[in-house]
Structure formats: C-alpha cells, structure tokens
Amino acid sequence: MIKSFFKDKTKEEDVLNVPEHIAIIMDGNGRWAKKRNMPRNMGHKAGGENVKTITKACDKLGVKYLTLYAFSTENWKRPEEEVSGLMDLLVFFLKSELKELHENHVRIRTIGDISHLPKKTKQVLDDSIEVTKNNTGLNLVLALNYGSRNEITLAVKAIGSKLKDGSLDLDDINEDLIAEHLDTADMPDPDLMIRTSGELRLSNYMLWQLAYSEFYFTDVYWPDFGEEALMEAVKVYSNRQRRFGAV
Ligand code: FPP
C-alpha cells in the first residue's frame, strides 16, 4: 500500500508516494573517515549515528519496512579490528536505542544468518527482536551476515530436502514458494533501493527481492545521507513510473 501526502491536491508534482519498503546499502563510511584523517571505525560510528536519523525519518514518513545492509557475508574479509568494531557498534546501537525504538513501536528484525555472529552481538539482537516482536510500527530490518546468494542457496537446500522427504512435489515449486523460503518470507519486496557513496552495484544484496524495485544512487557518503537526502530520494522515486513489466 502506498501512502500519499497531498500538499496541494491540484498539483501532480506535490503528491509524494511514500515507499512501503526502502532497502539501503549504507556505503562510504570508510571514505567519510579517510577524508577527515580518521580511522575507518570512526566512519562506522558516524554511520551508526545516521542509522538513528534515517530510522526516525522513515518512521515519520510512514515507511513500513526499512532494510539496512549492516554486515555482508563478504565483510568477514575485513581486518579483525574493523569486524569487531562493527559488532560492538551494533551492540551499542541496540542497547542505547532499544527503549526509544520500542516506545515508537518499531519492530527489530534481521535477515541473514545471525547464528554466526559473536555471542554478545547475537544475544543483544535476540533480546531486541523478542522485546519488539509484537510492535506494529516501522520494521527495522538489519541485514547481518547477509548475502543474497547464500540466502538463495539455503532456500534451494530447504526446498530440496522437502522434495526428498515427500512433503513437497515438483509441481509445488513456483515463485511464491521460493519467496516463502527466503529470509524475507513475510515481507513485501523493496519499492526503493538506495545506495550511497557513488558505487553502482548490488554487492549481493536482495537479488531476488529487488527484481522490480526502483534504484537510487547518490555520491553522498552514508554518514552524510541525512533526512533531507532521504526526502530527495523519495521525491525522485515518487516521480518514477513503475510498470512491473507491463506497458
Ligand atoms: C560500508 O561502508 C558500510 C559497512 C560495511 C557497514 C555498515 C555499518 C554501519 C552503517 C554502522 C552500524 C550499523 C548499525 C545498524 C548500527 P565501507 O566501510 O565499505 O565504506 P568505504 O567503501 O568508503 O570504505
């Protein structure tokens, strides 16, 4: 469902279609820090601050799902210090923000295999998911140890094992069934995908789910991508015509 804001009902350009689901690749933390002669983890810290800003802005706008690429299956290749810094940052973010998020009816969820995250990070995540599980406001979906190819591989394996044990028939396999076996099973596909920092690729992010999404790329580094920048992206999205393959 698309929520519309009417500033002036007579002017078409003043009608803002708010995406139900925004997915973001939060890129450029490292370059943001480098530009300031700071260590990379300071860039992630600033990026974490911006997660709060954009979560609040999306909530205010009426977005129902905000999915953030916080740690990919490939990010383990980064220096140990950076990986542990990111894991600690996640713990800090959840511990300091949980109360306010919960009061604002935000539901915290994850996609990706969080069973492989450090014990402490997993524990804080499990608690946050549990505390907010009945909230009906914004779904803040953190993609953690997430990679689309891994997600699809696991889905294929799960379907294969159901075929093998006879609980599924070959004819049962269709797009809906595959979608039901992905981490996003009960979520709508993203309407808008934003990638910051000028990189023009998907980096193994939601390959199935982004099939018909609108893409928005900006040169702005993630820590600088504030509320105004988000509004600009939503405005551009509003003016796109989505045809889903039809004419
Ligand atoms: C990409 O920038 C960013 C990441 C790999 C991590 C994203 C994490 C955060 C924004 C902070 C923590 C998140 C939460 C939910 C609190 P990069 O390091 O690849 O930047 P670069 O390309 O400029 O080096």
Short mmCIF file of C-alpha atoms and ligand atoms in Angstrom, two decimals:
data_model
loop_
_atom_site.label_atom_id
_atom_site.label_comp_id
_atom_site.label_asym_id
_atom_site.label_seq_id
_atom_site.Cartn_x
_atom_site.Cartn_y
_atom_site.Cartn_z
CA MET A 1 0.00 0.00 0.00
CA ILE A 2 1.32 3.42 -0.94
CA LYS A 3 0.70 6.34 1.37
CA SER A 4 0.28 9.69 -0.36
CA PHE A 5 0.93 13.12 1.07
CA PHE A 6 -1.11 15.87 -0.50
CA LYS A 7 0.41 19.30 -0.07
CA ASP A 8 -1.66 20.75 -2.87
CA LYS A 9 -4.09 18.30 -4.38
CA THR A 10 -4.24 20.23 -7.63
CA LYS A 11 -0.58 19.77 -8.47
CA GLU A 12 0.56 16.33 -9.51
CA GLU A 13 4.22 17.01 -8.57
CA ASP A 14 3.20 17.78 -5.00
CA VAL A 15 1.88 14.29 -4.39
CA LEU A 16 4.53 12.25 -2.66
CA ASN A 17 4.29 8.48 -2.87
CA VAL A 18 6.00 7.04 0.16
CA PRO A 19 7.60 3.64 -0.49
CA GLU A 20 6.29 0.91 1.77
CA HIS A 21 9.74 -0.69 1.83
CA ILE A 22 13.10 1.06 1.47
CA ALA A 23 16.28 -1.02 1.28
CA ILE A 24 19.60 0.76 1.74
CA ILE A 25 23.22 -0.12 1.03
CA MET A 26 24.92 2.14 3.56
CA ASP A 27 28.22 2.69 1.75
CA GLY A 28 31.05 5.19 2.20
CA ASN A 29 31.77 5.12 5.93
CA GLY A 30 35.45 4.36 5.30
CA ARG A 31 35.89 7.16 2.76
CA TRP A 32 33.98 9.56 5.03
CA ALA A 33 36.55 8.83 7.76
CA LYS A 34 39.54 8.93 5.40
CA LYS A 35 38.54 12.39 4.19
CA ARG A 36 38.79 13.50 7.83
CA ASN A 37 42.02 11.62 8.60
CA MET A 38 40.13 9.41 10.99
CA PRO A 39 40.30 5.61 11.45
CA ARG A 40 37.70 3.62 9.50
CA ASN A 41 35.80 2.67 12.63
CA MET A 42 35.06 6.36 13.26
CA GLY A 43 33.31 6.34 9.90
CA HIS A 44 31.21 3.37 11.02
CA LYS A 45 30.41 5.18 14.27
CA ALA A 46 29.18 8.18 12.28
CA GLY A 47 27.29 5.73 10.06
CA GLY A 48 25.64 4.26 13.16
CA GLU A 49 24.52 7.73 14.21
CA ASN A 50 22.97 8.14 10.78
CA VAL A 51 21.09 4.87 11.18
CA LYS A 52 19.19 6.62 14.01
CA THR A 53 18.49 9.68 11.84
CA ILE A 54 17.21 7.67 8.88
CA THR A 55 15.19 5.27 11.05
CA LYS A 56 13.39 8.24 12.63
CA ALA A 57 12.88 9.92 9.26
CA CYS A 58 11.41 6.75 7.73
CA ASP A 59 9.14 6.28 10.72
CA LYS A 60 7.91 9.87 10.42
CA LEU A 61 7.31 9.42 6.70
CA GLY A 62 5.19 6.30 7.18
CA VAL A 63 7.61 3.80 5.64
CA LYS A 64 6.68 0.31 6.91
CA TYR A 65 9.96 -1.54 6.22
CA LEU A 66 13.50 -0.19 6.30
CA THR A 67 16.12 -2.81 5.47
CA LEU A 68 19.74 -1.84 6.11
CA TYR A 69 22.77 -3.72 4.80
CA ALA A 70 24.79 -3.61 8.01
CA PHE A 71 27.17 -6.56 7.52
CA SER A 72 27.53 -8.80 4.49
CA THR A 73 28.76 -12.39 4.22
CA GLU A 74 31.81 -10.87 2.47
CA ASN A 75 32.54 -8.32 5.23
CA TRP A 76 34.29 -11.02 7.32
CA LYS A 77 37.27 -10.47 4.98
CA ARG A 78 37.89 -7.06 6.58
CA PRO A 79 40.59 -6.61 9.24
CA GLU A 80 39.67 -8.23 12.56
CA GLU A 81 39.70 -4.85 14.30
CA GLU A 82 37.12 -3.44 11.87
CA VAL A 83 34.88 -6.52 12.13
CA SER A 84 34.89 -6.47 15.94
CA GLY A 85 34.36 -2.68 15.86
CA LEU A 86 31.24 -3.18 13.74
CA MET A 87 29.93 -5.94 16.03
CA ASP A 88 30.50 -3.73 19.10
CA LEU A 89 28.80 -0.83 17.37
CA LEU A 90 25.75 -2.96 16.76
CA VAL A 91 25.60 -3.90 20.44
CA PHE A 92 26.00 -0.24 21.43
CA PHE A 93 23.29 0.86 18.96
CA LEU A 94 20.77 -1.72 20.15
CA LYS A 95 21.47 -1.16 23.84
CA SER A 96 21.24 2.61 23.63
CA GLU A 97 18.30 2.79 21.20
CA LEU A 98 16.09 -0.15 22.13
CA LYS A 99 13.95 1.73 24.65
CA GLU A 100 13.17 4.59 22.27
CA LEU A 101 12.63 2.27 19.32
CA HIS A 102 10.25 0.16 21.37
CA GLU A 103 8.34 3.24 22.61
CA ASN A 104 7.92 4.23 18.99
CA HIS A 105 6.52 0.78 18.13
CA VAL A 106 9.49 -0.14 15.94
CA ARG A 107 9.92 -3.86 15.35
CA ILE A 108 13.51 -5.03 15.03
CA ARG A 109 14.16 -7.91 12.69
CA THR A 110 17.07 -9.41 10.82
CA ILE A 111 17.83 -11.12 7.56
CA GLY A 112 20.98 -13.19 7.12
CA ASP A 113 22.48 -15.92 9.25
CA ILE A 114 22.91 -14.32 12.66
CA SER A 115 23.83 -17.63 14.30
CA HIS A 116 27.44 -16.98 13.27
CA LEU A 117 27.71 -13.56 14.89
CA PRO A 118 29.72 -13.14 18.11
CA LYS A 119 27.81 -14.41 21.15
CA LYS A 120 27.31 -10.97 22.68
CA THR A 121 26.01 -9.44 19.43
CA LYS A 122 23.67 -12.38 18.87
CA GLN A 123 22.37 -12.15 22.44
CA VAL A 124 21.57 -8.42 22.21
CA LEU A 125 19.95 -8.96 18.82
CA ASP A 126 17.82 -11.87 20.08
CA ASP A 127 16.68 -9.73 23.04
CA SER A 128 15.81 -6.76 20.82
CA ILE A 129 13.88 -8.99 18.40
CA GLU A 130 11.99 -10.62 21.28
CA VAL A 131 11.12 -7.33 23.06
CA THR A 132 9.81 -5.68 19.89
CA LYS A 133 8.19 -8.71 18.22
CA ASN A 134 4.60 -7.51 18.67
CA ASN A 135 5.23 -3.93 17.58
CA THR A 136 3.22 -2.79 14.61
CA GLY A 137 5.13 0.33 13.56
CA LEU A 138 8.20 0.53 11.33
CA ASN A 139 10.00 -2.76 10.72
CA LEU A 140 13.70 -2.04 11.09
CA VAL A 141 15.32 -4.96 9.29
CA LEU A 142 19.06 -5.36 9.80
CA ALA A 143 20.82 -7.42 7.14
CA LEU A 144 23.58 -9.12 9.13
CA ASN A 145 25.93 -11.79 7.85
CA TYR A 146 23.64 -11.44 4.86
CA GLY A 147 24.38 -12.38 1.28
CA SER A 148 21.72 -12.96 -1.30
CA ARG A 149 23.43 -15.93 -2.94
CA ASN A 150 23.79 -17.60 0.45
CA GLU A 151 20.11 -16.88 1.22
CA ILE A 152 19.01 -18.37 -2.12
CA THR A 153 21.32 -21.39 -1.68
CA LEU A 154 19.80 -22.12 1.74
CA ALA A 155 16.30 -21.77 0.28
CA VAL A 156 17.13 -24.23 -2.51
CA LYS A 157 18.53 -26.67 0.06
CA ALA A 158 15.38 -26.39 2.23
CA ILE A 159 13.13 -26.95 -0.78
CA GLY A 160 15.31 -29.87 -1.92
CA SER A 161 15.04 -31.58 1.42
CA LYS A 162 11.24 -31.21 1.37
CA LEU A 163 11.19 -32.79 -2.10
CA LYS A 164 13.31 -35.61 -0.80
CA ASP A 165 11.13 -36.35 2.23
CA GLY A 166 7.99 -36.11 0.10
CA SER A 167 6.42 -33.10 1.86
CA LEU A 168 6.71 -31.16 -1.41
CA ASP A 169 6.04 -32.13 -5.01
CA LEU A 170 8.00 -30.77 -8.01
CA ASP A 171 4.81 -29.08 -9.24
CA ASP A 172 4.56 -27.16 -5.95
CA ILE A 173 7.66 -25.16 -6.85
CA ASN A 174 6.78 -21.69 -8.04
CA GLU A 175 7.93 -18.11 -7.36
CA ASP A 176 5.75 -17.77 -4.26
CA LEU A 177 7.16 -20.95 -2.76
CA ILE A 178 10.73 -19.81 -3.36
CA ALA A 179 9.95 -16.40 -1.82
CA GLU A 180 8.49 -18.19 1.23
CA HIS A 181 11.85 -19.89 1.79
CA LEU A 182 13.85 -16.66 1.80
CA ASP A 183 14.68 -14.66 4.94
CA THR A 184 12.19 -12.03 3.77
CA ALA A 185 9.32 -14.56 3.64
CA ASP A 186 6.65 -12.34 5.20
CA MET A 187 7.95 -9.01 3.94
CA PRO A 188 6.95 -7.09 0.82
CA ASP A 189 9.70 -6.59 -1.78
CA PRO A 190 11.54 -3.25 -1.54
CA ASP A 191 9.95 -0.47 -3.58
CA LEU A 192 13.08 1.64 -3.48
CA MET A 193 16.75 0.64 -3.16
CA ILE A 194 19.21 3.37 -2.22
CA ARG A 195 22.99 3.01 -2.42
CA THR A 196 25.17 5.83 -1.12
CA SER A 197 28.78 6.79 -1.92
CA GLY A 198 28.73 6.64 -5.71
CA GLU A 199 29.18 2.88 -6.16
CA LEU A 200 26.87 1.45 -8.81
CA ARG A 201 26.43 -2.21 -7.91
CA LEU A 202 24.27 -4.51 -5.80
CA SER A 203 27.03 -6.32 -3.89
CA ASN A 204 24.96 -9.47 -3.30
CA TYR A 205 22.06 -7.52 -1.75
CA MET A 206 18.49 -8.83 -2.06
CA LEU A 207 18.96 -10.10 -5.62
CA TRP A 208 15.58 -11.85 -5.71
CA GLN A 209 13.65 -9.17 -3.84
CA LEU A 210 14.93 -6.19 -5.86
CA ALA A 211 13.71 -7.57 -9.20
CA TYR A 212 11.21 -4.72 -9.72
CA SER A 213 12.49 -2.12 -7.28
CA GLU A 214 13.43 1.41 -8.25
CA PHE A 215 17.14 2.15 -7.78
CA TYR A 216 18.53 5.43 -6.47
CA PHE A 217 22.26 6.09 -6.37
CA THR A 218 23.90 9.09 -4.78
CA ASP A 219 27.53 10.19 -4.38
CA VAL A 220 26.88 11.24 -0.76
CA TYR A 221 28.69 9.08 1.83
CA TRP A 222 26.37 7.23 4.23
CA PRO A 223 27.17 9.31 7.37
CA ASP A 224 26.15 12.46 5.44
CA PHE A 225 22.96 10.97 3.95
CA GLY A 226 20.53 12.73 6.28
CA GLU A 227 16.80 13.37 6.34
CA GLU A 228 16.90 15.89 3.50
CA ALA A 229 18.83 13.49 1.28
CA LEU A 230 16.28 10.77 2.05
CA MET A 231 13.41 13.10 1.14
CA GLU A 232 15.12 13.86 -2.17
CA ALA A 233 15.39 10.11 -2.90
CA VAL A 234 11.70 9.61 -2.06
CA LYS A 235 10.78 12.56 -4.26
CA VAL A 236 12.70 11.06 -7.20
CA TYR A 237 11.02 7.70 -6.50
CA SER A 238 7.62 9.41 -6.48
CA ASN A 239 8.18 10.63 -9.99
CA ARG A 240 9.14 7.24 -11.38
CA GLN A 241 6.56 5.19 -13.23
CA ARG A 242 6.55 1.60 -12.13
CA ARG A 243 5.18 -0.73 -14.76
CA PHE A 244 6.30 -4.14 -13.45
CA GLY A 245 6.92 -5.31 -17.00
CA ALA A 246 3.57 -4.11 -18.37
CA VAL A 247 3.09 -1.12 -20.70
C1 FPP B 1 30.08 0.22 4.07
O1 FPP B 1 31.00 1.28 4.11
C2 FPP B 1 29.49 0.01 5.38
C3 FPP B 1 29.53 -1.14 6.09
C4 FPP B 1 30.20 -2.36 5.59
C5 FPP B 1 28.94 -1.24 7.43
C6 FPP B 1 27.66 -0.50 7.65
C7 FPP B 1 27.50 -0.27 9.10
C8 FPP B 1 27.02 0.85 9.68
C9 FPP B 1 26.46 1.96 8.91
C10 FPP B 1 27.03 1.07 11.15
C11 FPP B 1 26.41 0.02 12.01
C12 FPP B 1 25.01 -0.31 11.73
C13 FPP B 1 24.02 -0.28 12.64
C14 FPP B 1 22.73 -0.88 12.27
C15 FPP B 1 24.15 0.34 13.94
P1 FPP B 1 32.52 0.99 3.80
O2 FPP B 1 33.22 0.70 5.07
O3 FPP B 1 32.65 -0.07 2.77
O4 FPP B 1 32.98 2.39 3.22
P2 FPP B 1 34.09 2.61 2.10
O5 FPP B 1 33.60 1.93 0.85
O6 FPP B 1 34.14 4.09 1.96
O7 FPP B 1 35.36 2.02 2.62
#
